[in-house]
C-alpha positions as semicolon CSV with decimal commas, in nm:
position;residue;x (nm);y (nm);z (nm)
1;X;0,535;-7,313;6,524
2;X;0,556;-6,943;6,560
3;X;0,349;-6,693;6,315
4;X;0,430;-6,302;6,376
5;X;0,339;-5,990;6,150
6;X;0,628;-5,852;5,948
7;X;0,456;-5,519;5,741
8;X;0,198;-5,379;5,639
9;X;0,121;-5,174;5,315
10;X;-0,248;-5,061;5,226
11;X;-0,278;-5,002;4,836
12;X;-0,604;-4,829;4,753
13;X;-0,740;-4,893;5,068
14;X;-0,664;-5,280;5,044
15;X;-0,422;-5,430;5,311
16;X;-0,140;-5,677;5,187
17;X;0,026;-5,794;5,490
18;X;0,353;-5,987;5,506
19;X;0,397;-6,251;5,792
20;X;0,726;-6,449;5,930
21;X;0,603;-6,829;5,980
22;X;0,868;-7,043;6,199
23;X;0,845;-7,394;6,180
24;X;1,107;-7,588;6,422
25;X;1,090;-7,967;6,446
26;X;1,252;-8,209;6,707
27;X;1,503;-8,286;6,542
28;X;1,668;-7,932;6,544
29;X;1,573;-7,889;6,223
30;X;1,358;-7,551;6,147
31;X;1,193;-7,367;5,832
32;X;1,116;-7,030;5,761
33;X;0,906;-6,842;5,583
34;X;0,760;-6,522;5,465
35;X;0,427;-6,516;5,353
36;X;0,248;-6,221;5,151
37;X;-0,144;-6,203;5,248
38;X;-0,389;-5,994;5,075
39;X;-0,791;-5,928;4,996
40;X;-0,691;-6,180;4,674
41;X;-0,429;-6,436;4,756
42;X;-0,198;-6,609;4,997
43;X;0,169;-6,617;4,850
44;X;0,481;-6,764;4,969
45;X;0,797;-6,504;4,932
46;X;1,105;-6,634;5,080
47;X;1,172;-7,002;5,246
48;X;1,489;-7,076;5,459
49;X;1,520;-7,424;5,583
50;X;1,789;-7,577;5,773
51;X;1,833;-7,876;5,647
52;X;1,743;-7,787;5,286
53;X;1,380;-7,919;5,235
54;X;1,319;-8,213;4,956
55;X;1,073;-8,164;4,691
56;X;0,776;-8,350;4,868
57;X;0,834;-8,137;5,184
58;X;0,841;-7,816;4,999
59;X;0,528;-7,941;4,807
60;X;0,400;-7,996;5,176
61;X;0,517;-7,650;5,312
62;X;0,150;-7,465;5,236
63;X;-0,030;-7,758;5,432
64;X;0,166;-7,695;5,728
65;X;0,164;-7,338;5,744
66;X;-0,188;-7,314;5,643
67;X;-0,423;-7,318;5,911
68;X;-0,158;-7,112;6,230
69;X;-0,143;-6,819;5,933
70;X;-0,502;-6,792;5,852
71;X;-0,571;-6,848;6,260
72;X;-0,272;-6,547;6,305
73;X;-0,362;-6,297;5,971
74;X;-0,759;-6,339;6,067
75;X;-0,891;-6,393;5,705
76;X;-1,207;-6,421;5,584
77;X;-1,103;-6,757;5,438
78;X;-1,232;-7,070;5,582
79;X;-0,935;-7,280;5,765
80;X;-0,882;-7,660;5,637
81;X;-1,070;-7,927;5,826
82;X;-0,919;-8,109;6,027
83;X;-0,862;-8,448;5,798
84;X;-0,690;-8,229;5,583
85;X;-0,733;-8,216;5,223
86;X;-0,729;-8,554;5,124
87;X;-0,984;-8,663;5,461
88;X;-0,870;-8,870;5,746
89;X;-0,596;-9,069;5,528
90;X;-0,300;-8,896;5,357
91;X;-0,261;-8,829;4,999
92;X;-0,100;-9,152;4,916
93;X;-0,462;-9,287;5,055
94;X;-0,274;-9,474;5,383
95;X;-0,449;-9,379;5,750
96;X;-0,227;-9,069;5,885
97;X;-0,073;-9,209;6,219
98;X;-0,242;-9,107;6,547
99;X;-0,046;-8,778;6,684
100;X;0,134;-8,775;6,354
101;X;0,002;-8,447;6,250
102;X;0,203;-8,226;6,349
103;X;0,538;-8,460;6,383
104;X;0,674;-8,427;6,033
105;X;1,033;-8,372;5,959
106;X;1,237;-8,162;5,760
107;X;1,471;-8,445;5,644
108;X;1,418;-8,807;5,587
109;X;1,441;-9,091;5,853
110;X;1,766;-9,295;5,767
111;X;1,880;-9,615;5,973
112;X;2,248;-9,608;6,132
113;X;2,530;-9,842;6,159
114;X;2,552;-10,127;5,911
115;X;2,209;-10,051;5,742
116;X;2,269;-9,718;5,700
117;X;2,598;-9,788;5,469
118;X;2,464;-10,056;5,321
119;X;2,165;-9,787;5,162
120;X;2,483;-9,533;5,121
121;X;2,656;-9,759;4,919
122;X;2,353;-9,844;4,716
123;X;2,251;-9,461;4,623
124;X;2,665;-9,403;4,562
125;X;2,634;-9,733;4,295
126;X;2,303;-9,642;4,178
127;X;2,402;-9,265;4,079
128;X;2,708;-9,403;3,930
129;X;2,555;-9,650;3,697
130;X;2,299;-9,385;3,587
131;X;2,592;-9,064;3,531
132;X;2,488;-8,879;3,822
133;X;2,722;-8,714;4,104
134;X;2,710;-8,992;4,356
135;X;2,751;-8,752;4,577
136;X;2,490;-8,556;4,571
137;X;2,228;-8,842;4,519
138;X;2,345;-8,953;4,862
139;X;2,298;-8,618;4,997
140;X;1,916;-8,579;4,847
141;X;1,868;-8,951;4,955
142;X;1,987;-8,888;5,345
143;X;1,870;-8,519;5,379
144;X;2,209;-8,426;5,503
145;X;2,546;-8,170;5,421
146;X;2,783;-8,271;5,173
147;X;3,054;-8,268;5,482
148;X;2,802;-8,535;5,617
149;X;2,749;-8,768;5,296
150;X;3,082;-8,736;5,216
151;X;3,146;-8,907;5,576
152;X;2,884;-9,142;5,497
153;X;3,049;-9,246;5,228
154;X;3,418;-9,272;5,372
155;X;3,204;-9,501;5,627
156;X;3,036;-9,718;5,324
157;X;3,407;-9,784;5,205
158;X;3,503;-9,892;5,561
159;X;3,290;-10,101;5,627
160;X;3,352;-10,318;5,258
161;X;3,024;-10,167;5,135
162;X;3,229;-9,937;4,833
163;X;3,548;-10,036;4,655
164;X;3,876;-9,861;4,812
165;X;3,907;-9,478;4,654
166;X;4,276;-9,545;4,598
167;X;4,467;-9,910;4,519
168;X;4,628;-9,967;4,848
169;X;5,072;-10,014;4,849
């Protein structure tokens, strides 16, 4: 993680400072973002994530930025304790894993080979039966490109998981 100063602009004598906040992860995956600082608030301005960041991760993008921005900008404000918010378990109240805290990822951990399809072919049915793009619920399930579910899928209907697109001659 990577926190550097973008601007500066002093507005009757006040400072409001803008700072780039780069988050990579093992996986190759990386997020980043532009945070607005002043005497009053903390603000989020602009996020860029490659691959695009779920709901729950985005809800979790101020805890992981949090303490290298305040340790970077210098604020009076005190930085979180080391438990976190919630203490020594997460917010779902399960223990955090040991050396888990700064291992999180941008997209979701999903098995390969047979199991994988199997769980493609179950968000593909599931979306269907409920009127949804099938493609795109695989895509928010797996974390990955459209190019990527769509392959998924193609895989799925390989391996017996999905009926046949087309009625074969």
């Amino acid at each position: 993680m990577s926190v550097w100063p973008a601007w500066e602009v002093r507005e009757d004598g006040e400072p409001t400072s803008w700072y780039t906040v780069r988050l990579a992860f093992p996986d190759e995956a990386c997020v980043e973002v532009l945070a607005v600082v002043s005497a009053r608030s903390v603000s989020v301005e602009d996020v860029r994530a490659r691959p695009a960041l779920s709901l729950d991760d985005l809800t979790a993008l101020a805890e992981w930025i949090e303490e290298p921005l305040f340790e970077r900008c210098g604020s009076g404000r005190e930085p979180p304790s080391p438990d976190g918010p919630d203490g020594p378990d997460g917010p779902d109240g399960r223990p955090i894993a040991a050396g888990a805290s700064g291992a999180r990822r941008a997209r979701p951990v999903w098995p390969r080979g047979t199991e994988g399809r199997r769980l493609v072919a179950q968000e593909y049915r599931a979306a269907q039966d409920h009127g949804v793009d099938p493609v795109l619920a695989v895509m928010w399930a797996t974390g990955h490109s459209r190019r990527r579910s769509l392959r998924m899928i193609a895989q799925a209907r390989d391996a017996g998981f999905l009926t046949p697109r087309h009625a074969r001659r």
